[in-house]
PDB file of C-alpha atoms in Angstrom:
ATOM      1  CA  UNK A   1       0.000   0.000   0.000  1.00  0.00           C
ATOM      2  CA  UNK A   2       2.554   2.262   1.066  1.00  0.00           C
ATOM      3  CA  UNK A   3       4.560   1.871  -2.296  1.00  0.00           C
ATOM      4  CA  UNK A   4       1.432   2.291  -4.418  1.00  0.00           C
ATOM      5  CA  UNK A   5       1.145   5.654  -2.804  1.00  0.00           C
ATOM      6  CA  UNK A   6       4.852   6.645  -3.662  1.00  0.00           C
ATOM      7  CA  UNK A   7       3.926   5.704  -6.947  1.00  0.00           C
ATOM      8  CA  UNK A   8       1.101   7.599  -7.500  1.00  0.00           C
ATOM      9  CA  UNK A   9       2.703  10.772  -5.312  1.00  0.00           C
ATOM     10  CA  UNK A  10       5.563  10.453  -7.725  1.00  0.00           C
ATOM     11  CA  UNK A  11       3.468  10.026 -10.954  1.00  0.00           C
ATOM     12  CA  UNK A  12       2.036  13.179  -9.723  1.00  0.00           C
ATOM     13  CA  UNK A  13       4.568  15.623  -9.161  1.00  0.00           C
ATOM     14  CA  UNK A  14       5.912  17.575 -11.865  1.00  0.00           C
ATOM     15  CA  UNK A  15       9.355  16.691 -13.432  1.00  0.00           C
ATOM     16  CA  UNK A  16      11.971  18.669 -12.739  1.00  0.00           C
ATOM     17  CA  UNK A  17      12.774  19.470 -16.391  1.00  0.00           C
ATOM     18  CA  UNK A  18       8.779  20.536 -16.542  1.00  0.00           C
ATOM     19  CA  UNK A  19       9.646  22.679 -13.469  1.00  0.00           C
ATOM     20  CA  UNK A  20      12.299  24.292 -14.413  1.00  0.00           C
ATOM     21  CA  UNK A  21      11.281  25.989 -17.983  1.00  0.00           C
ATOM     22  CA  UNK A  22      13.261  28.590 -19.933  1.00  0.00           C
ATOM     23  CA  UNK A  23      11.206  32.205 -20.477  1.00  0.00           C
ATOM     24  CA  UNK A  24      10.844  31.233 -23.579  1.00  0.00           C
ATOM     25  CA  UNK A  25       9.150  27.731 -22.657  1.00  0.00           C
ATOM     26  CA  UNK A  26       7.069  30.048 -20.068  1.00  0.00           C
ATOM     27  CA  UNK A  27       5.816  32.683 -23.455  1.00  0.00           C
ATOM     28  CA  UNK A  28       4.888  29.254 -25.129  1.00  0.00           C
ATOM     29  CA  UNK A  29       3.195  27.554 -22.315  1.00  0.00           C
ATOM     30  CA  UNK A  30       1.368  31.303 -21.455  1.00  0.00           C
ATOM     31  CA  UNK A  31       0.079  31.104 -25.267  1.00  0.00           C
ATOM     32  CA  UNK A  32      -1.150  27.638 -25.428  1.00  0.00           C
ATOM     33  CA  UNK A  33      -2.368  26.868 -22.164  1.00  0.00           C
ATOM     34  CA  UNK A  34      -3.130  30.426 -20.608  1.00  0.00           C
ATOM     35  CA  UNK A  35      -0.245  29.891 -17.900  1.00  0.00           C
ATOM     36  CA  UNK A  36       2.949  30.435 -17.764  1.00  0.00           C
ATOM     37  CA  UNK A  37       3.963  27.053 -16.310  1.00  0.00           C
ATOM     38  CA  UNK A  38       2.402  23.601 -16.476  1.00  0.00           C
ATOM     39  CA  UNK A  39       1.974  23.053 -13.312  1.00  0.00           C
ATOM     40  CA  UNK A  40      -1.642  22.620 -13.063  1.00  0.00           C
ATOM     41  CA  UNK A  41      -1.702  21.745 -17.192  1.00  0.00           C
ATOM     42  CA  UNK A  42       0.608  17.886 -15.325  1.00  0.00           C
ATOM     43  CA  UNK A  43      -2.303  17.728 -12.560  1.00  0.00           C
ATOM     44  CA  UNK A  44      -4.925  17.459 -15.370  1.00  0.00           C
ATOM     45  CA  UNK A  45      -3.139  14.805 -17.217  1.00  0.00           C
ATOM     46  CA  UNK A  46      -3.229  12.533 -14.158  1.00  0.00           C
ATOM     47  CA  UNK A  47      -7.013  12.674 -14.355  1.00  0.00           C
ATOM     48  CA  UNK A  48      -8.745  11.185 -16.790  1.00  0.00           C
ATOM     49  CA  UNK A  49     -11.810  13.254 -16.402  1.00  0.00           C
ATOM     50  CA  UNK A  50      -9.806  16.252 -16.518  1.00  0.00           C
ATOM     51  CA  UNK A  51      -7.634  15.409 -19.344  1.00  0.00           C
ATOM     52  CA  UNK A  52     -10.908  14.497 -21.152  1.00  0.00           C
ATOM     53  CA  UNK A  53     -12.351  18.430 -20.462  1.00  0.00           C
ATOM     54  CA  UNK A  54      -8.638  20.068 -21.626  1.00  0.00           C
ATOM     55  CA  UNK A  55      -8.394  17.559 -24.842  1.00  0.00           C
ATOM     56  CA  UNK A  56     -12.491  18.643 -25.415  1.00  0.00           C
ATOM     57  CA  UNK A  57     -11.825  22.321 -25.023  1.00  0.00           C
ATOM     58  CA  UNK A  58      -8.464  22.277 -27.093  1.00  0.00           C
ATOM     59  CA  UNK A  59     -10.430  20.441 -30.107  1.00  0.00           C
ATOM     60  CA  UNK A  60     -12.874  22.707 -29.511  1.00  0.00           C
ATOM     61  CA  UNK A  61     -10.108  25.894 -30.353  1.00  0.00           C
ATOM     62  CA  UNK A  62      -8.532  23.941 -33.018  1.00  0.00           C
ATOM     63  CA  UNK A  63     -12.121  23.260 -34.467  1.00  0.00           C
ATOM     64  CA  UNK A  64     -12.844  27.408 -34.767  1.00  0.00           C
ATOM     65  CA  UNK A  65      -9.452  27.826 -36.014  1.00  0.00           C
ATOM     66  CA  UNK A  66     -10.115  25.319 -38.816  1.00  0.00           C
ATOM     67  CA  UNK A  67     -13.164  27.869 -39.306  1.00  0.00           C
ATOM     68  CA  UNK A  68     -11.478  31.019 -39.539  1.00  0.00           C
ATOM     69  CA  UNK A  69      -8.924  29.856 -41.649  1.00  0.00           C
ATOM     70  CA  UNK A  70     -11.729  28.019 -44.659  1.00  0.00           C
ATOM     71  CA  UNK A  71     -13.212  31.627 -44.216  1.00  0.00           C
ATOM     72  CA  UNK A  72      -9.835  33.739 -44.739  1.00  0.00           C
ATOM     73  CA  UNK A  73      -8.362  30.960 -47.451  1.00  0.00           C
ATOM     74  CA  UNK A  74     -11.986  31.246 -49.520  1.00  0.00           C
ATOM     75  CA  UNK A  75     -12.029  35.128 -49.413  1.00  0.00           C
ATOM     76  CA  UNK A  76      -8.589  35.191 -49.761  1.00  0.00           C
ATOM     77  CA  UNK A  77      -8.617  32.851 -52.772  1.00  0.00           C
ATOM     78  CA  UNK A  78     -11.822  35.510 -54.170  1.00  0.00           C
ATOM     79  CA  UNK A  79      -9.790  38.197 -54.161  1.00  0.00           C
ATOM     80  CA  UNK A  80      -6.922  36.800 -55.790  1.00  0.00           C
ATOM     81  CA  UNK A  81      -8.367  34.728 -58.810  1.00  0.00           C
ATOM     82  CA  UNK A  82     -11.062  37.702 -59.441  1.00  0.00           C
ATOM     83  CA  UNK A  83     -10.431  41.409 -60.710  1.00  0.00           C
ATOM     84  CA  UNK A  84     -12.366  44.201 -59.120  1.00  0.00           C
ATOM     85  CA  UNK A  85     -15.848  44.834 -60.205  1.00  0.00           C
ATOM     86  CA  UNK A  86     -15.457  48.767 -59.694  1.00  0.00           C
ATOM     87  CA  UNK A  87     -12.823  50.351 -61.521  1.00  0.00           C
ATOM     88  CA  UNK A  88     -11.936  52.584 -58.092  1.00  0.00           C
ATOM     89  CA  UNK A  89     -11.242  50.003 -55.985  1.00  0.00           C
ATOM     90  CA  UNK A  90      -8.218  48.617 -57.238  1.00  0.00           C
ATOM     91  CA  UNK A  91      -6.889  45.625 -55.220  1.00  0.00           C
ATOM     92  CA  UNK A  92      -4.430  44.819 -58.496  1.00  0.00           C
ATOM     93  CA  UNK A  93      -1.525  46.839 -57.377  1.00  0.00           C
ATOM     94  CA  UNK A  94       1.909  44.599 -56.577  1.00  0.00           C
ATOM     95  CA  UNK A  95       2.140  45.209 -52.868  1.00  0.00           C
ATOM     96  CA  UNK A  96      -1.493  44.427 -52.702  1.00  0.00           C
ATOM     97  CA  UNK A  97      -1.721  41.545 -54.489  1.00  0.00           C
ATOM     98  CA  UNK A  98       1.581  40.082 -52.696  1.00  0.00           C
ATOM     99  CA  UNK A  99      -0.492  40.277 -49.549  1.00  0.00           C
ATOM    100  CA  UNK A 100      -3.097  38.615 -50.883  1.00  0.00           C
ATOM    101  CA  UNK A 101      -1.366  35.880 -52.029  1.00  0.00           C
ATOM    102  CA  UNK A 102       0.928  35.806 -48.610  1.00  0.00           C
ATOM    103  CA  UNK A 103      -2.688  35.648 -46.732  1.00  0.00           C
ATOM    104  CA  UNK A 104      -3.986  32.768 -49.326  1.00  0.00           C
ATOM    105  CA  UNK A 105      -0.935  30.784 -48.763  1.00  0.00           C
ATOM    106  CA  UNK A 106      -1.266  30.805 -45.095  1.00  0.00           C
ATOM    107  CA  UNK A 107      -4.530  30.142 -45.053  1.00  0.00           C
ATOM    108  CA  UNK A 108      -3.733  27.138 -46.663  1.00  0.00           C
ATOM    109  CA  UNK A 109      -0.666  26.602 -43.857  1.00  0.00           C
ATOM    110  CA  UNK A 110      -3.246  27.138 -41.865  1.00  0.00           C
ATOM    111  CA  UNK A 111      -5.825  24.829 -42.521  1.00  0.00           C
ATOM    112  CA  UNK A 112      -3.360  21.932 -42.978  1.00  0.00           C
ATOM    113  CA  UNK A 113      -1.892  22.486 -39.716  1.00  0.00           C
ATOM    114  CA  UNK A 114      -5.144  23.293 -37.655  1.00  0.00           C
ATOM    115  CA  UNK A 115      -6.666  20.062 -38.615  1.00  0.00           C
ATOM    116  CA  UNK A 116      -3.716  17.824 -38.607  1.00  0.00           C
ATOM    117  CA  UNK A 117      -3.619  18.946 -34.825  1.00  0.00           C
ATOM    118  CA  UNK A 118      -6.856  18.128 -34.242  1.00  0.00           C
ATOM    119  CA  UNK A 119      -6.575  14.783 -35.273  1.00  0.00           C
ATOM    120  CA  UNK A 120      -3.299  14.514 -33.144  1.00  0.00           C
ATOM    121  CA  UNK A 121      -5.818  15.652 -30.262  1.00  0.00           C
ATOM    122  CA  UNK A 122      -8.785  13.593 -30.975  1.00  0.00           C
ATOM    123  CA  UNK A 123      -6.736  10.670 -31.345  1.00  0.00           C
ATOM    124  CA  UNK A 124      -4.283  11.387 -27.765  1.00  0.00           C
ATOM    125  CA  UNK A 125      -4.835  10.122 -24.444  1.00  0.00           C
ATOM    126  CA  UNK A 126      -3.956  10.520 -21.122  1.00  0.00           C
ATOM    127  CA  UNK A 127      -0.976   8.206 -20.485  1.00  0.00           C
ATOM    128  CA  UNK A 128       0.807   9.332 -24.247  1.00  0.00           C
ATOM    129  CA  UNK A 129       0.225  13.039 -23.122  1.00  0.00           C
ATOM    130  CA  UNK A 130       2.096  12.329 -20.041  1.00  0.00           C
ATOM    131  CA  UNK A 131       4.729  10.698 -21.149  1.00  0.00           C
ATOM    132  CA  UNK A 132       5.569  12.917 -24.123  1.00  0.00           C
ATOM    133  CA  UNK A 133       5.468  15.921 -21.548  1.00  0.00           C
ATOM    134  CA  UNK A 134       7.803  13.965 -19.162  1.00  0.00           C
ATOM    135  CA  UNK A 135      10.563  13.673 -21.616  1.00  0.00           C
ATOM    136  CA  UNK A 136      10.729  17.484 -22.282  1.00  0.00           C
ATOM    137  CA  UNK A 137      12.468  18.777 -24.837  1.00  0.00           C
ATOM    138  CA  UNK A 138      11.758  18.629 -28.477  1.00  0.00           C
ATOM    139  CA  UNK A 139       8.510  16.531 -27.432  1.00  0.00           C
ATOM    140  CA  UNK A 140       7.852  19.398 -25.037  1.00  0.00           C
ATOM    141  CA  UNK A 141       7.964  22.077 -27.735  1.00  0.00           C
ATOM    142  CA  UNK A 142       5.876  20.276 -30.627  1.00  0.00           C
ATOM    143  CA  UNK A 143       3.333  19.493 -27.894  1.00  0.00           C
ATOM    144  CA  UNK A 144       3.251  23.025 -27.486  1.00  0.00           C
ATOM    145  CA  UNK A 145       3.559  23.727 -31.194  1.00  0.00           C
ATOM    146  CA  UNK A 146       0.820  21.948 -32.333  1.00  0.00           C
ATOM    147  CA  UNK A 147      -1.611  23.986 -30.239  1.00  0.00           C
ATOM    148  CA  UNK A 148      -0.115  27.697 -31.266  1.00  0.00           C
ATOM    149  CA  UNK A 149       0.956  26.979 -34.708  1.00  0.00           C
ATOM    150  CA  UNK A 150      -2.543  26.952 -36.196  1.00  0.00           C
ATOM    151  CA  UNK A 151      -3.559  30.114 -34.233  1.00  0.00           C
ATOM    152  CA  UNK A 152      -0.207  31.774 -35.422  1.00  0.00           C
ATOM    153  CA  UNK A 153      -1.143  31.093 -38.708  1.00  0.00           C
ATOM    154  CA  UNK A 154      -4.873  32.453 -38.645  1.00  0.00           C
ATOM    155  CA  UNK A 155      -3.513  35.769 -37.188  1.00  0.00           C
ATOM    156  CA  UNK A 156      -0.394  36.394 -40.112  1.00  0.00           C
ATOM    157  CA  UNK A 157      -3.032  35.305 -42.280  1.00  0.00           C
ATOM    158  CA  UNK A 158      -5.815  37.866 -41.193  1.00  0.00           C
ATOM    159  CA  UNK A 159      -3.037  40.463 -40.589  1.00  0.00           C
ATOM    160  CA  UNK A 160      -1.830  40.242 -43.725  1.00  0.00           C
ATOM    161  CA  UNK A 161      -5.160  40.288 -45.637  1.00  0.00           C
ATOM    162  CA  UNK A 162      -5.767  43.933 -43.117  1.00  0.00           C
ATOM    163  CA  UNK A 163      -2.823  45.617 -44.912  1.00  0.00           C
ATOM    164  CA  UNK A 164      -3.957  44.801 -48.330  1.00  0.00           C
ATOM    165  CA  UNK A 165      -7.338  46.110 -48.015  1.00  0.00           C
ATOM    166  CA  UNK A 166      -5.772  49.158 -46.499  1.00  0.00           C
ATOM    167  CA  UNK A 167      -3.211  49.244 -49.062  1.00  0.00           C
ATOM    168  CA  UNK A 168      -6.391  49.399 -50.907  1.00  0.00           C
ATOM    169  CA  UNK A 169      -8.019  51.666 -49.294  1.00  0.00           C
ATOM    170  CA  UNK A 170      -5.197  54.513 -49.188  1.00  0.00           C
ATOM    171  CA  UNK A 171      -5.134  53.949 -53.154  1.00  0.00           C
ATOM    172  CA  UNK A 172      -8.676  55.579 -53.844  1.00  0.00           C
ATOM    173  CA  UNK A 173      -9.049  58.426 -55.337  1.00  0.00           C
ATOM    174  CA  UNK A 174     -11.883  59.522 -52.922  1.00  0.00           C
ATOM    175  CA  UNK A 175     -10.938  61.902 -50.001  1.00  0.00           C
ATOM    176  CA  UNK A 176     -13.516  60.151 -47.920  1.00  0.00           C
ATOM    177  CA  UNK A 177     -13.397  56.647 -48.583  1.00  0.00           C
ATOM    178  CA  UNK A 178      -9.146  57.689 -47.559  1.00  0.00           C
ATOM    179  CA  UNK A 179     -10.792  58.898 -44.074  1.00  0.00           C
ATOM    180  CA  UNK A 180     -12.407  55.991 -43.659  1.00  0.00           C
ATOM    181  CA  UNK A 181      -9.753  53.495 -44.339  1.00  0.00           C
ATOM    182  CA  UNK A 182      -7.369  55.925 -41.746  1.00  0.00           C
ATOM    183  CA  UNK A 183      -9.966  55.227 -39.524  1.00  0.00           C
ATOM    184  CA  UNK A 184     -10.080  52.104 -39.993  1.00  0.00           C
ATOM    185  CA  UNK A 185      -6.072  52.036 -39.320  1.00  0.00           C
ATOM    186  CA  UNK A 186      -6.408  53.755 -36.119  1.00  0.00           C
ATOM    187  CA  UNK A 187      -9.033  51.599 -34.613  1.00  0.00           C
ATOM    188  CA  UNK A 188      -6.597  48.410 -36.070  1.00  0.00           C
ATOM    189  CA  UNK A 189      -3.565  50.110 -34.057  1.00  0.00           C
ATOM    190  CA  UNK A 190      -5.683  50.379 -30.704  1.00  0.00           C
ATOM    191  CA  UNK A 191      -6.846  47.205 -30.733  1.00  0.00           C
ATOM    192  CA  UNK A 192      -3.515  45.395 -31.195  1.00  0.00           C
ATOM    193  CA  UNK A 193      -2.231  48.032 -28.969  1.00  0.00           C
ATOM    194  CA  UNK A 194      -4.898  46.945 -26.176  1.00  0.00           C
ATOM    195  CA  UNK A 195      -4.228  42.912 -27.059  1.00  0.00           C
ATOM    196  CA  UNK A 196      -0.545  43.291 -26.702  1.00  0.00           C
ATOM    197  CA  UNK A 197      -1.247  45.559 -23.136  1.00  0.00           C
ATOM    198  CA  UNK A 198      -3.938  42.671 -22.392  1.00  0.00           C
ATOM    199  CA  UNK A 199      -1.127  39.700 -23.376  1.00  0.00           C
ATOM    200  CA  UNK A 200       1.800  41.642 -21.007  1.00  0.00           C
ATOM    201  CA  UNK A 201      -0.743  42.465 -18.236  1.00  0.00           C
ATOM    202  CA  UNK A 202      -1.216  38.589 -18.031  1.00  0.00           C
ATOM    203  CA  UNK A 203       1.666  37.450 -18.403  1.00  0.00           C
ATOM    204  CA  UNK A 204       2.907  39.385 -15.782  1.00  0.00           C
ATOM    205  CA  UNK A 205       0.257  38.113 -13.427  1.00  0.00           C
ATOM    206  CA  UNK A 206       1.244  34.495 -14.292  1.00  0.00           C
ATOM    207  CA  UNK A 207       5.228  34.959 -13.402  1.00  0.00           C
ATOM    208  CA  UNK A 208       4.276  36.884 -10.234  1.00  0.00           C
ATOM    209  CA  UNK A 209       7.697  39.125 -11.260  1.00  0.00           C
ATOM    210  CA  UNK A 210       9.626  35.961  -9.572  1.00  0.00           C
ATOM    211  CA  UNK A 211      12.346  36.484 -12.781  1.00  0.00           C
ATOM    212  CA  UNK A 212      13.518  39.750 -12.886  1.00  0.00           C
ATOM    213  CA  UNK A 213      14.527  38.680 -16.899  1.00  0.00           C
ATOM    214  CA  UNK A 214      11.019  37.801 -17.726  1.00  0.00           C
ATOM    215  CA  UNK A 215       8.491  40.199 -19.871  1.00  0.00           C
ATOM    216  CA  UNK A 216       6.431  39.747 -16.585  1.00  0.00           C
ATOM    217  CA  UNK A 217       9.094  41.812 -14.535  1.00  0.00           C
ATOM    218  CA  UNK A 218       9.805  44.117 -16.908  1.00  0.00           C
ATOM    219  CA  UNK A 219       5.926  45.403 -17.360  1.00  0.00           C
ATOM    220  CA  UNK A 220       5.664  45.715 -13.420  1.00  0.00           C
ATOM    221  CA  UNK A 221       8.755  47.827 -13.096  1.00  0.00           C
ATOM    222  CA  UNK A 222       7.511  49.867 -15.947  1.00  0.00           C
ATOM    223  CA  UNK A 223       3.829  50.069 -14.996  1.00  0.00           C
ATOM    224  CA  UNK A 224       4.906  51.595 -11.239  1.00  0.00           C
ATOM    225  CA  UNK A 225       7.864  53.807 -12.973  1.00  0.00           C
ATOM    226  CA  UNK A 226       5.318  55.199 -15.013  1.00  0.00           C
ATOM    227  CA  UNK A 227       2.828  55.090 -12.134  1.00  0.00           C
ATOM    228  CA  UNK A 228       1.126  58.204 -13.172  1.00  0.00           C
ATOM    229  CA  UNK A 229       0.730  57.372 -16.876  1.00  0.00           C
ATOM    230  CA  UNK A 230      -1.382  55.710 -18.940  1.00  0.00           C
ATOM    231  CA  UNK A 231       0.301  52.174 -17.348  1.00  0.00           C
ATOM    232  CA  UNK A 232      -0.234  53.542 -13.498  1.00  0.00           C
ATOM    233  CA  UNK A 233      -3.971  54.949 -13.969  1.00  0.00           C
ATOM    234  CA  UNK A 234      -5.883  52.392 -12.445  1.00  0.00           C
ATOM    235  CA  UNK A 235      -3.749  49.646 -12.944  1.00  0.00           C
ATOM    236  CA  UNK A 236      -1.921  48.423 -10.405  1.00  0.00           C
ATOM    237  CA  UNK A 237      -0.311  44.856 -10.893  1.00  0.00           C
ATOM    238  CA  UNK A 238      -0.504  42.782  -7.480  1.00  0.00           C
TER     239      UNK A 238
END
């Protein structure tokens, strides 16, 4: 009795090469799991109920991502094959076009890798998750992979399709459809700029500033240097 609770006490703690992850391991485990360790991401996988809930809500990701990415590769692929209907909106330009084509070809990246992840996921259980995670690693970083990768994809992709319709948009001849699409720029800019404040703000919270070379530490020195800013209004880091 008393071994079979070593065991399971042992199958239950965390390795040590698990424990103690490079930053970048941390950024990657932050982006695919939502923390920047795996602490609690090893206590699911010795549950099979829990595993089952992570591997459901991670198809369920990869399953919108194959979504967005059919969307962007068939309006991608639209906009590409076809010429404009309107003579003033001309999409046809080089830089435009090579956009286009960039977002069409990631799409397609996308796609591929989105579903072949899936599968991976549909088809991996508790015991191969834990081992795989256990030998750290190159295993470590392509179980990682194969949950950002798709997501990566989808964003260049949409990114890249933004800048061609502004492209686009800046080429009109129309004062007003140029206000518009500089709109349209500035309201782009704030919300990356709010993601990216979003991403460090969590990030930050998830390292609790323990490693004074992490992005973590670096936005709560700068958030109370700048404590009367636009970091230090209302926003104060525990």
């Amino acid at each position: 009795m008393k071994e079979h609770l070593q065991f399971t006490s042992e199958e239950q703690t965390i390795p040590a090469s698990l424990r103690d992850a490079s930053s970048f391991t941390r950024v990657l485990c932050f982006l695919a799991l939502g923390r920047a360790d795996l602490e609690d991401h090893w206590e699911s996988l010795q549950s099979k109920e829990e595993f089952e809930d992570v591997r459901k809500k991670l198809c369920s990701i990869l399953s919108n991502t194959v979504s967005v990415a059919s969307l962007l590769l068939a309006t991608s692929g639209v906009f590409v094959s076809t010429g404009s209907p309107v003579s003033y909106f001309n999409y046809a330009t080089p830089a435009t076009y090579f956009l286009l084509f960039m977002s069409l070809m990631l799409a397609m990246i996308a796609v591929l890798t989105s579903g072949l992840s899936m599968i991976r996921w549909l088809h991996a259980d508790q015991q191969w998750s834990r081992e795989q995670l256990r030998t750290g690693g190159y295993f470590l970083f392509s179980y990682l992979l194969s949950i950002i990768m798709p997501i990566l994809f989808v964003g260049i992709c949409l990114n890249c399709f933004i800048f061609a319709m502004l492209i686009a948009g800046f080429s009109f001849q129309n004062t007003v459809c140029r206000v518009i699409t500089a709109l349209w720029l500035v309201i782009y800019a704030i919300c990356i700029a709010a993601i990216l404040m979003e991403f460090a703000w969590r990030y930050a919270k998830a390292t609790n500033y323990d490693d004074p070379d992490t992005v973590g530490s670096f936005y709560h020195h700068f958030s109370h240097f700048h404590r009367g800013g636009i970091f230090g209004a209302g926003m104060d880091v525990q």
